[in-house]
Amino acid sequence: EDQVTQSPEALRLQEGESSSLNCSYTVSGLRGLFWYRQDPGKGPEFLFTLYSAGEEKEKERLKATLTKKESFLHITAPKPEDSATYLCAVQDRTTDSWGKLQFGAGTQVVVTP
Amino acid sequence: DAGVIQSPRHEVTEMGQEVTLRCKPISGHNSLFWYRQTMMRGLELLIYFNNNVPIDDSGMPEDRFSAKMPNASFSTLKIQPSEPRDSAVYFCASSIISNSPLHFGNGTRLTVT
């Protein structure tokens, strides 16, 4: 069964203090790994898709990387507006349900001024 | 682009009552997904449609749950009869078929007393 584990559960950062979030996954065959951001009372907002080990994607202060077993979301010099829950999800190529994402529990990030 | 639109935003009902949640996907998207989010289980896929046809409903918890997509611009998720354990945030998401990211609505928070 596919499993996605995110760590830490919560992260409190000072503005400008860079850090990394971890997403460890177990799938029969990875079709894609997705990062989403979720603000309170809102739906998840798509950030990145990664398909193969070694791939990297960047957007503003966020950078996502992928290995065969895990993905990292690096937050460089965060600002208070980066405060959110960050969700990782995997898509298993061996199932017929291409649209079925297995989500991790998320990392809640709080950035203080 | 108005995004995925869900209604109502909040629903409070008594156990045993019928509940209907509504979703309007992004125009041009031909896949639609219903997810449920709880503290205990995180985000879980309930059912998804391609071109208005249900493809995978293996995540629907019980026969009390049903979903329809009568046309490309509207879907409903119905719970009859509702139970307190159905309390959760229900998200609708849409995408273009084949590997495009999911775009989520802002969810319906359901409370069953």
Tab-separated table of C-alpha atoms in Angstrom:
chain	number	residue	atom	x	y	z
A	1	GLU	CA	0.000	0.000	0.000
A	2	ASP	CA	1.243	3.476	-0.851
A	3	GLN	CA	2.457	5.482	2.106
A	4	VAL	CA	3.455	9.097	2.467
A	5	THR	CA	5.084	10.405	5.644
A	6	GLN	CA	5.845	14.059	6.189
A	7	SER	CA	8.145	15.535	8.787
A	8	PRO	CA	8.222	17.513	10.906
A	9	GLU	CA	4.535	17.813	11.779
A	10	ALA	CA	5.017	21.460	12.642
A	11	LEU	CA	7.768	23.998	12.083
A	12	ARG	CA	8.151	27.440	13.555
A	13	LEU	CA	10.611	29.735	11.789
A	14	GLN	CA	11.838	33.254	12.200
A	15	GLU	CA	11.523	35.391	9.118
A	16	GLY	CA	14.622	34.768	6.996
A	17	GLU	CA	15.449	31.448	8.679
A	18	SER	CA	15.720	28.856	5.900
A	19	SER	CA	14.607	25.277	6.469
A	20	SER	CA	13.516	22.072	4.746
A	21	LEU	CA	10.443	19.878	4.908
A	22	ASN	CA	10.663	16.158	4.256
A	23	CYS	CA	8.296	13.822	2.433
A	24	SER	CA	9.140	10.108	2.514
A	25	TYR	CA	7.135	7.845	0.271
A	26	THR	CA	6.570	4.194	-0.535
A	27	VAL	CA	4.904	3.356	-3.832
A	28	SER	CA	5.039	0.461	-6.258
A	29	GLY	CA	5.953	2.831	-9.037
A	30	LEU	CA	5.991	6.594	-8.895
A	31	ARG	CA	4.126	8.437	-11.599
A	32	GLY	CA	4.449	11.812	-9.916
A	33	LEU	CA	5.022	13.550	-6.601
A	34	PHE	CA	3.077	16.700	-5.869
A	35	TRP	CA	3.501	19.533	-3.388
A	36	TYR	CA	0.526	21.620	-2.335
A	37	ARG	CA	0.111	24.531	0.017
A	38	GLN	CA	-3.026	24.824	2.151
A	39	ASP	CA	-4.109	27.962	3.999
A	40	PRO	CA	-6.695	27.773	6.817
A	41	GLY	CA	-10.222	27.491	5.465
A	42	LYS	CA	-8.994	27.015	1.907
A	43	GLY	CA	-8.421	24.127	-0.451
A	44	PRO	CA	-4.927	22.885	-1.301
A	45	GLU	CA	-3.129	25.043	-3.853
A	46	PHE	CA	-0.817	23.332	-6.326
A	47	LEU	CA	2.887	24.179	-6.119
A	48	PHE	CA	5.002	21.580	-7.946
A	49	THR	CA	5.024	18.225	-9.705
A	50	LEU	CA	8.183	16.090	-9.744
A	51	TYR	CA	8.451	12.980	-11.888
A	52	SER	CA	11.912	11.484	-11.556
A	53	ALA	CA	14.801	11.293	-9.120
A	54	GLY	CA	17.135	14.241	-9.453
A	55	GLU	CA	14.453	16.594	-10.661
A	56	GLU	CA	14.167	20.033	-9.057
A	57	LYS	CA	11.523	22.760	-9.324
A	58	GLU	CA	11.617	26.303	-7.976
A	59	LYS	CA	9.057	28.989	-7.322
A	60	GLU	CA	9.989	32.166	-5.497
A	61	ARG	CA	11.390	31.090	-2.096
A	62	LEU	CA	10.409	27.431	-2.540
A	63	LYS	CA	12.459	24.683	-4.099
A	64	ALA	CA	11.362	21.052	-4.365
A	65	THR	CA	13.711	18.142	-4.954
A	66	LEU	CA	13.130	14.431	-5.473
A	67	THR	CA	15.076	11.244	-4.782
A	68	LYS	CA	13.947	7.641	-5.132
A	69	LYS	CA	12.660	7.557	-1.562
A	70	GLU	CA	11.867	11.113	-0.565
A	71	SER	CA	11.266	14.674	-1.542
A	72	PHE	CA	12.328	17.888	0.135
A	73	LEU	CA	10.702	21.268	0.074
A	74	HIS	CA	13.275	23.918	0.852
A	75	ILE	CA	12.073	27.292	2.041
A	76	THR	CA	14.732	29.965	1.590
A	77	ALA	CA	14.545	33.166	3.637
A	78	PRO	CA	10.852	32.652	4.449
A	79	LYS	CA	8.413	35.481	4.991
A	80	PRO	CA	5.290	35.483	7.171
A	81	GLU	CA	3.156	34.965	4.055
A	82	ASP	CA	4.811	31.558	3.624
A	83	SER	CA	2.953	30.379	6.725
A	84	ALA	CA	0.707	27.492	5.678
A	85	THR	CA	0.375	23.733	5.783
A	86	TYR	CA	2.437	22.077	3.081
A	87	LEU	CA	1.101	18.800	1.733
A	88	CYS	CA	2.942	16.151	-0.214
A	89	ALA	CA	1.119	13.611	-2.387
A	90	VAL	CA	2.158	10.720	-4.612
A	91	GLN	CA	0.556	9.211	-7.678
A	92	ASP	CA	1.168	5.490	-8.218
A	93	ARG	CA	1.688	4.425	-11.832
A	94	THR	CA	0.698	0.826	-11.107
A	95	THR	CA	-2.937	1.595	-10.328
A	96	ASP	CA	-5.649	2.172	-12.870
A	97	SER	CA	-6.712	5.226	-10.935
A	98	TRP	CA	-4.280	7.764	-12.323
A	99	GLY	CA	-6.101	10.517	-10.498
A	100	LYS	CA	-5.823	8.957	-7.077
A	101	LEU	CA	-3.344	10.883	-4.953
A	102	GLN	CA	-2.081	9.555	-1.633
A	103	PHE	CA	-1.558	12.562	0.609
A	104	GLY	CA	0.706	12.921	3.592
A	105	ALA	CA	-0.562	14.517	6.794
A	106	GLY	CA	1.225	17.773	6.063
A	107	THR	CA	3.734	20.061	7.753
A	108	GLN	CA	2.317	23.164	9.382
A	109	VAL	CA	4.762	26.036	8.924
A	110	VAL	CA	4.553	29.257	10.924
A	111	VAL	CA	6.906	32.107	10.021
A	112	THR	CA	7.141	34.888	12.578
A	113	PRO	CA	8.376	38.426	11.825
B	1	ASP	CA	-11.111	31.937	-14.190
B	2	ALA	CA	-13.331	31.563	-11.135
B	3	GLY	CA	-11.722	28.323	-10.008
B	4	VAL	CA	-13.603	25.342	-8.602
B	5	ILE	CA	-16.753	26.508	-6.865
B	6	GLN	CA	-18.303	24.559	-4.017
B	7	SER	CA	-21.509	25.145	-2.121
B	8	PRO	CA	-22.438	25.467	0.600
B	9	ARG	CA	-19.274	26.532	2.451
B	10	HIS	CA	-20.685	25.287	5.731
B	11	GLU	CA	-23.421	22.777	6.449
B	12	VAL	CA	-24.730	21.808	9.854
B	13	THR	CA	-27.297	19.054	9.982
B	14	GLU	CA	-28.735	16.503	12.339
B	15	MET	CA	-27.993	12.817	12.211
B	16	GLY	CA	-30.259	11.013	9.795
B	17	GLN	CA	-30.788	13.962	7.493
B	18	GLU	CA	-29.859	14.009	3.818
B	19	VAL	CA	-26.962	16.245	2.822
B	20	THR	CA	-26.117	17.363	-0.708
B	21	LEU	CA	-22.826	19.033	-1.542
B	22	ARG	CA	-22.344	20.779	-4.867
B	23	CYS	CA	-19.411	21.465	-7.127
B	24	LYS	CA	-18.793	23.414	-10.314
B	25	PRO	CA	-15.438	22.485	-11.874
B	26	ILE	CA	-13.205	24.787	-13.867
B	27	SER	CA	-14.495	25.219	-17.390
B	28	GLY	CA	-12.650	22.943	-19.811
B	29	HIS	CA	-11.548	20.494	-17.137
B	30	ASN	CA	-12.788	16.991	-17.825
B	31	SER	CA	-11.823	15.203	-14.603
B	32	LEU	CA	-13.534	15.822	-11.293
B	33	PHE	CA	-12.603	14.503	-7.871
B	34	TRP	CA	-14.273	14.427	-4.464
B	35	TYR	CA	-11.922	14.326	-1.479
B	36	ARG	CA	-12.614	14.324	2.238
B	37	GLN	CA	-10.277	15.842	4.854
B	38	THR	CA	-10.276	14.973	8.554
B	39	MET	CA	-7.716	15.441	11.277
B	40	MET	CA	-7.423	11.708	11.778
B	41	ARG	CA	-7.147	10.544	8.167
B	42	GLY	CA	-6.019	13.610	6.245
B	43	LEU	CA	-7.124	13.962	2.628
B	44	GLU	CA	-8.760	10.894	1.111
B	45	LEU	CA	-10.119	10.406	-2.388
B	46	LEU	CA	-13.760	9.377	-2.395
B	47	ILE	CA	-14.599	9.189	-6.099
B	48	TYR	CA	-13.547	10.652	-9.402
B	49	PHE	CA	-15.073	11.168	-12.834
B	50	ASN	CA	-13.585	11.421	-16.312
B	51	ASN	CA	-15.818	13.063	-18.915
B	52	ASN	CA	-18.760	12.848	-16.482
B	53	VAL	CA	-18.343	9.077	-16.047
B	54	PRO	CA	-17.471	7.656	-12.605
B	55	ILE	CA	-14.124	5.876	-12.879
B	56	ASP	CA	-13.175	4.899	-9.355
B	57	ASP	CA	-15.516	5.000	-6.366
B	58	SER	CA	-13.487	2.655	-4.173
B	59	GLY	CA	-12.982	5.423	-1.640
B	60	MET	CA	-16.685	5.951	-1.015
B	61	PRO	CA	-17.031	4.769	2.579
B	62	GLU	CA	-20.537	3.314	2.494
B	63	ASP	CA	-23.674	3.019	0.446
B	64	ARG	CA	-24.923	6.090	2.245
B	65	PHE	CA	-22.623	8.085	-0.019
B	66	SER	CA	-23.420	8.698	-3.674
B	67	ALA	CA	-22.071	11.056	-6.305
B	68	LYS	CA	-23.329	12.194	-9.670
B	69	MET	CA	-22.071	14.286	-12.522
B	70	PRO	CA	-24.991	14.994	-14.841
B	71	ASN	CA	-22.957	17.336	-17.056
B	72	ALA	CA	-19.477	18.775	-17.444
B	73	SER	CA	-20.167	21.751	-15.216
B	74	PHE	CA	-21.857	20.234	-12.186
B	75	SER	CA	-21.428	17.444	-9.665
B	76	THR	CA	-23.083	16.491	-6.399
B	77	LEU	CA	-22.066	14.384	-3.447
B	78	LYS	CA	-24.973	13.135	-1.393
B	79	ILE	CA	-24.995	11.520	2.040
B	80	GLN	CA	-28.218	9.833	3.085
B	81	PRO	CA	-28.649	9.312	5.979
B	82	SER	CA	-25.879	11.388	7.507
B	83	GLU	CA	-24.026	10.336	10.670
B	84	PRO	CA	-21.780	12.265	13.080
B	85	ARG	CA	-18.693	10.419	11.776
B	86	ASP	CA	-19.316	12.000	8.369
B	87	SER	CA	-18.285	15.361	9.822
B	88	ALA	CA	-15.329	16.582	7.758
B	89	VAL	CA	-14.327	19.062	5.098
B	90	TYR	CA	-15.307	17.839	1.649
B	91	PHE	CA	-13.275	19.122	-1.267
B	92	CYS	CA	-14.019	19.016	-4.943
B	93	ALA	CA	-11.128	19.250	-7.397
B	94	SER	CA	-10.880	19.308	-11.163
B	95	SER	CA	-8.178	18.820	-13.758
B	96	ILE	CA	-7.521	18.095	-17.402
B	97	ILE	CA	-7.056	14.361	-17.915
B	98	SER	CA	-3.576	12.903	-17.848
B	99	ASN	CA	-1.188	14.065	-15.245
B	100	SER	CA	-2.249	17.653	-14.876
B	101	PRO	CA	-2.397	18.913	-11.288
B	102	LEU	CA	-5.630	19.005	-9.360
B	103	HIS	CA	-7.253	22.372	-8.705
B	104	PHE	CA	-9.205	22.322	-5.460
B	105	GLY	CA	-12.222	24.286	-4.364
B	106	ASN	CA	-12.386	25.824	-0.904
B	107	GLY	CA	-14.406	22.944	0.478
B	108	THR	CA	-17.635	22.397	2.357
B	109	ARG	CA	-17.293	21.991	6.105
B	110	LEU	CA	-19.920	19.477	7.146
B	111	THR	CA	-20.968	19.074	10.762
B	112	VAL	CA	-23.428	16.317	11.647
B	113	THR	CA	-24.820	16.531	15.163
